[in-house]
Short mmCIF file of C-alpha atoms in Angstrom, two decimals:
data_model
loop_
_atom_site.label_atom_id
_atom_site.label_comp_id
_atom_site.label_asym_id
_atom_site.label_seq_id
_atom_site.Cartn_x
_atom_site.Cartn_y
_atom_site.Cartn_z
CA ASN W 1 -170.14 -109.04 -78.40
CA ALA W 2 -172.89 -107.75 -77.39
CA GLY W 3 -175.92 -110.41 -78.00
CA VAL W 4 -178.91 -108.22 -78.21
CA THR W 5 -179.87 -104.70 -77.34
CA GLN W 6 -182.93 -103.34 -77.33
CA THR W 7 -183.06 -99.02 -77.20
CA PRO W 8 -184.96 -97.77 -75.25
CA LYS W 9 -185.40 -99.45 -71.90
CA PHE W 10 -188.43 -97.16 -71.29
CA ARG W 11 -190.21 -94.17 -72.39
CA VAL W 12 -193.59 -93.01 -71.52
CA LEU W 13 -195.90 -91.99 -74.54
CA LYS W 14 -198.93 -90.12 -74.72
CA THR W 15 -202.04 -91.49 -76.38
CA GLY W 16 -201.78 -90.70 -80.10
CA GLN W 17 -197.80 -90.52 -79.60
CA SER W 18 -196.13 -92.91 -82.55
CA MET W 19 -191.71 -94.34 -81.52
CA THR W 20 -189.76 -97.28 -82.79
CA LEU W 21 -188.18 -99.51 -81.04
CA LEU W 22 -184.99 -100.89 -81.81
CA CYS W 23 -183.19 -104.31 -81.54
CA ALA W 24 -179.70 -105.28 -82.36
CA GLN W 25 -177.93 -107.84 -82.47
CA ASP W 26 -174.65 -108.60 -82.69
CA MET W 27 -174.73 -112.80 -83.63
CA ASN W 28 -175.31 -113.45 -86.77
CA HIS W 29 -178.40 -114.28 -87.32
CA GLU W 30 -181.31 -113.96 -89.96
CA TYR W 31 -184.22 -115.28 -87.43
CA MET W 32 -185.52 -111.60 -85.50
CA TYR W 33 -188.47 -111.29 -82.96
CA TRP W 34 -190.62 -109.05 -81.33
CA TYR W 35 -193.01 -110.48 -78.05
CA ARG W 36 -194.62 -108.22 -75.78
CA GLN W 37 -194.72 -109.51 -72.30
CA ASP W 38 -197.73 -108.53 -69.47
CA PRO W 39 -198.63 -109.87 -66.12
CA GLY W 40 -199.68 -113.65 -66.13
CA MET W 41 -200.09 -113.69 -69.91
CA GLY W 42 -196.45 -114.73 -70.96
CA LEU W 43 -195.44 -113.99 -73.83
CA ARG W 44 -196.74 -112.84 -76.89
CA LEU W 45 -195.71 -113.16 -80.51
CA ILE W 46 -196.25 -109.42 -81.89
CA HIS W 47 -193.96 -109.98 -85.24
CA TYR W 48 -190.88 -111.66 -86.54
CA SER W 49 -188.22 -112.24 -89.68
CA VAL W 50 -186.46 -114.62 -91.05
CA GLY W 51 -184.42 -112.79 -92.90
CA GLU W 52 -182.70 -109.56 -93.97
CA GLY W 53 -186.21 -107.42 -95.83
CA THR W 54 -188.15 -109.82 -94.24
CA THR W 55 -190.82 -109.84 -91.74
CA ALA W 56 -194.57 -112.02 -91.36
CA LYS W 57 -197.44 -112.06 -87.99
CA GLY W 58 -197.30 -113.68 -85.26
CA GLU W 59 -200.05 -113.78 -82.90
CA VAL W 60 -200.75 -109.86 -81.53
CA PRO W 61 -199.99 -107.83 -84.86
CA ASP W 62 -202.25 -105.12 -84.61
CA GLY W 63 -201.23 -101.27 -84.06
CA TYR W 64 -198.14 -102.53 -85.00
CA ASN W 65 -195.45 -102.24 -88.34
CA VAL W 66 -191.82 -103.94 -88.29
CA SER W 67 -189.30 -103.71 -90.50
CA ARG W 68 -185.67 -105.29 -91.01
CA LEU W 69 -183.48 -103.46 -93.83
CA LYS W 70 -180.49 -104.50 -92.49
CA LYS W 71 -180.10 -108.43 -90.86
CA GLN W 72 -178.49 -106.61 -87.55
CA ASN W 73 -181.46 -104.52 -87.08
CA PHE W 74 -184.87 -105.21 -86.33
CA LEU W 75 -187.37 -102.24 -86.02
CA LEU W 76 -190.85 -102.03 -84.14
CA GLY W 77 -192.61 -99.44 -84.41
CA LEU W 78 -195.50 -97.69 -82.84
CA GLU W 79 -198.20 -95.35 -85.12
CA SER W 80 -200.51 -94.14 -82.35
CA ALA W 81 -199.96 -95.27 -79.24
CA ALA W 82 -202.62 -96.94 -76.92
CA PRO W 83 -202.97 -97.58 -73.30
CA SER W 84 -203.78 -100.98 -74.44
CA GLN W 85 -199.93 -101.18 -76.33
CA THR W 86 -198.99 -100.56 -72.17
CA SER W 87 -196.34 -103.60 -71.63
CA VAL W 88 -192.30 -104.63 -71.58
CA TYR W 89 -191.55 -105.70 -75.04
CA PHE W 90 -188.85 -108.69 -75.34
CA CYS W 91 -186.77 -108.28 -78.47
CA ALA W 92 -185.00 -112.00 -79.70
CA SER W 93 -182.76 -113.61 -82.13
CA SER W 94 -181.88 -117.25 -83.40
CA GLN W 95 -180.04 -118.42 -85.78
CA PHE W 96 -182.89 -119.81 -87.79
CA GLY W 97 -186.18 -120.95 -86.89
CA GLY W 98 -187.41 -123.66 -84.86
CA ALA W 99 -186.73 -124.50 -81.18
CA SER W 100 -183.86 -126.97 -81.46
CA GLU W 101 -182.81 -123.28 -82.35
CA THR W 102 -181.99 -120.93 -78.61
CA GLN W 103 -184.00 -117.76 -79.08
CA TYR W 104 -181.57 -114.91 -77.26
CA PHE W 105 -183.36 -112.11 -75.26
CA GLY W 106 -182.40 -108.55 -75.69
CA PRO W 107 -182.99 -107.48 -72.04
CA GLY W 108 -186.69 -105.45 -72.65
CA THR W 109 -188.09 -102.36 -72.62
CA ARG W 110 -191.04 -101.24 -70.86
CA LEU W 111 -193.55 -99.06 -71.85
CA LEU W 112 -196.22 -97.18 -70.89
CA VAL W 113 -198.90 -95.38 -72.42
CA LEU W 114 -200.93 -92.89 -70.49
CA GLY C 1 -204.41 -120.43 -80.62
CA GLN C 2 -202.68 -122.92 -79.12
CA GLN C 3 -202.45 -122.05 -75.63
CA LEU C 4 -199.74 -123.82 -72.26
CA ASN C 5 -200.97 -124.11 -69.22
CA GLN C 6 -198.52 -123.12 -66.54
CA SER C 7 -198.30 -124.23 -62.88
CA PRO C 8 -198.65 -123.18 -60.83
CA GLN C 9 -198.75 -119.15 -61.15
CA SER C 10 -196.61 -119.04 -58.05
CA MET C 11 -194.44 -120.07 -55.01
CA PHE C 12 -193.47 -119.07 -51.91
CA ILE C 13 -190.85 -122.28 -50.78
CA GLN C 14 -187.59 -122.28 -48.00
CA GLU C 15 -183.91 -122.77 -48.80
CA GLY C 16 -183.13 -125.92 -49.51
CA GLU C 17 -186.31 -126.71 -50.80
CA ASP C 18 -187.08 -128.90 -54.10
CA VAL C 19 -189.48 -127.39 -56.35
CA SER C 20 -191.66 -128.76 -59.13
CA MET C 21 -193.83 -126.93 -62.06
CA ASN C 22 -195.59 -127.94 -65.06
CA CYS C 23 -197.39 -127.29 -68.44
CA THR C 24 -199.95 -128.76 -70.18
CA SER C 25 -200.98 -128.31 -73.39
CA SER C 26 -204.31 -128.80 -76.03
CA SER C 27 -201.14 -129.17 -79.51
CA ILE C 28 -199.30 -131.97 -79.83
CA PHE C 29 -195.29 -129.93 -79.20
CA ASN C 30 -192.79 -130.85 -81.23
CA THR C 31 -190.44 -129.14 -78.57
CA TRP C 32 -190.98 -128.71 -75.41
CA LEU C 33 -188.00 -125.84 -73.55
CA TRP C 34 -187.81 -123.19 -70.57
CA TYR C 35 -186.69 -120.99 -70.21
CA LYS C 36 -186.52 -118.09 -66.36
CA GLN C 37 -186.21 -114.94 -66.99
CA GLU C 38 -184.53 -112.47 -63.74
CA PRO C 39 -185.55 -108.75 -62.97
CA GLY C 40 -185.09 -106.58 -65.95
CA GLU C 41 -184.29 -108.99 -68.21
CA GLY C 42 -184.65 -111.37 -70.76
CA PRO C 43 -185.37 -115.03 -70.26
CA VAL C 44 -182.22 -117.38 -70.73
CA LEU C 45 -182.71 -121.17 -71.80
CA LEU C 46 -182.40 -122.88 -69.33
CA ILE C 47 -183.08 -126.25 -71.30
CA ALA C 48 -184.53 -127.97 -74.55
CA LEU C 49 -186.09 -131.07 -74.85
CA TYR C 50 -186.55 -132.66 -78.29
CA LYS C 51 -188.48 -135.98 -77.39
CA ALA C 52 -190.84 -138.03 -75.84
CA GLY C 53 -189.96 -139.51 -73.14
CA GLU C 54 -186.75 -137.25 -72.40
CA LEU C 55 -184.91 -136.19 -69.25
CA THR C 56 -182.90 -134.05 -69.42
CA SER C 57 -180.40 -132.66 -66.81
CA ASN C 58 -179.07 -128.53 -66.13
CA GLY C 59 -177.27 -129.48 -62.82
CA ARG C 60 -179.59 -128.91 -59.79
CA LEU C 61 -182.21 -128.93 -63.02
CA THR C 62 -184.53 -131.45 -64.34
CA ALA C 63 -186.76 -131.77 -66.68
CA GLN C 64 -189.39 -134.41 -68.51
CA PHE C 65 -191.22 -134.36 -72.43
CA GLY C 66 -194.02 -135.89 -71.66
CA ILE C 67 -195.00 -139.00 -73.31
CA THR C 68 -198.59 -137.69 -74.55
CA ARG C 69 -196.29 -134.46 -76.66
CA LYS C 70 -198.28 -132.93 -73.82
CA ASP C 71 -197.14 -131.58 -71.12
CA SER C 72 -193.40 -131.36 -70.29
CA PHE C 73 -192.49 -131.22 -66.06
CA LEU C 74 -189.33 -129.41 -64.40
CA ASN C 75 -187.38 -130.08 -61.22
CA ILE C 76 -185.27 -127.40 -59.36
CA SER C 77 -183.55 -129.83 -56.10
CA ALA C 78 -181.96 -127.95 -53.63
CA SER C 79 -183.50 -124.62 -54.59
CA ILE C 80 -180.82 -121.94 -53.40
CA PRO C 81 -181.85 -117.58 -53.16
CA SER C 82 -180.34 -117.40 -56.87
CA ASP C 83 -183.43 -119.56 -58.38
CA VAL C 84 -185.75 -117.14 -57.34
CA GLY C 85 -186.89 -115.15 -60.50
CA ILE C 86 -190.11 -116.81 -63.26
CA TYR C 87 -189.61 -119.84 -64.89
CA PHE C 88 -191.04 -119.90 -68.50
CA CYS C 89 -191.78 -123.22 -70.52
CA ALA C 90 -192.85 -122.77 -74.66
CA GLY C 91 -193.89 -125.81 -77.10
CA GLN C 92 -193.19 -125.73 -80.64
CA VAL C 93 -195.69 -126.94 -82.87
CA GLN C 94 -193.26 -129.12 -85.83
CA GLY C 95 -193.33 -126.35 -88.54
CA ALA C 96 -194.10 -123.89 -86.68
CA GLN C 97 -191.76 -121.15 -86.71
CA LYS C 98 -192.68 -119.90 -83.62
CA LEU C 99 -192.52 -120.61 -80.01
CA VAL C 100 -196.09 -120.83 -77.39
CA PHE C 101 -194.38 -119.31 -74.65
CA GLY C 102 -197.05 -120.43 -71.00
CA GLN C 103 -197.98 -117.71 -68.36
CA GLY C 104 -195.18 -118.65 -65.87
CA THR C 105 -194.22 -119.51 -62.58
CA ARG C 106 -192.51 -116.92 -60.54
CA LEU C 107 -190.67 -118.50 -57.78
CA THR C 108 -189.76 -116.74 -54.33
CA ILE C 109 -187.16 -118.55 -52.09
CA ASN C 110 -187.42 -117.47 -48.20
CA PRO C 111 -184.11 -118.18 -47.08
#
């Protein structure tokens, strides 16, 4: 039981390049989330999903797209990376929504956009 | 959007000292959570609070849900080196499916 895993752990992109971050969970959780973490700003929600085939916008969705084709996977895409997207990205999952459901976080993906 | 103000932003203490940090919000929350993040890892839930006035402990950690429902406090007693990390508060407005996170408190302990 690996919990929540993220791939890759670290990536460097040039401005304008695209990439996809993969999040996988093996806990059969319904809800999955993508956050970004920047110094002094805590965690901000990018997009989330309440179940397979569904996605919804969070607090800072611009410049990102997501897909949840399989229940266990939640992909975060950057179509044209910008330096402002340099950040640490965390994926999380929970059995259901609401704060009474513990969100389990992955180890993070550190992205540097030059 | 909703904002959480967490203070202090950083703390430098001696091993064995007690620690206090807090979060305040402009909105009423029905749930408060406290997470800890260690270097290179994702946040891990420490304590969850669901009722105004609730006081909950987890070992040397104690957290309280403020009576006004707009604030929460986390105390760590007799700090040890493994307490080092960033502590985040998070809250949820009733009916919302999303959490709002504070900016974090970075705790450094001198042995």
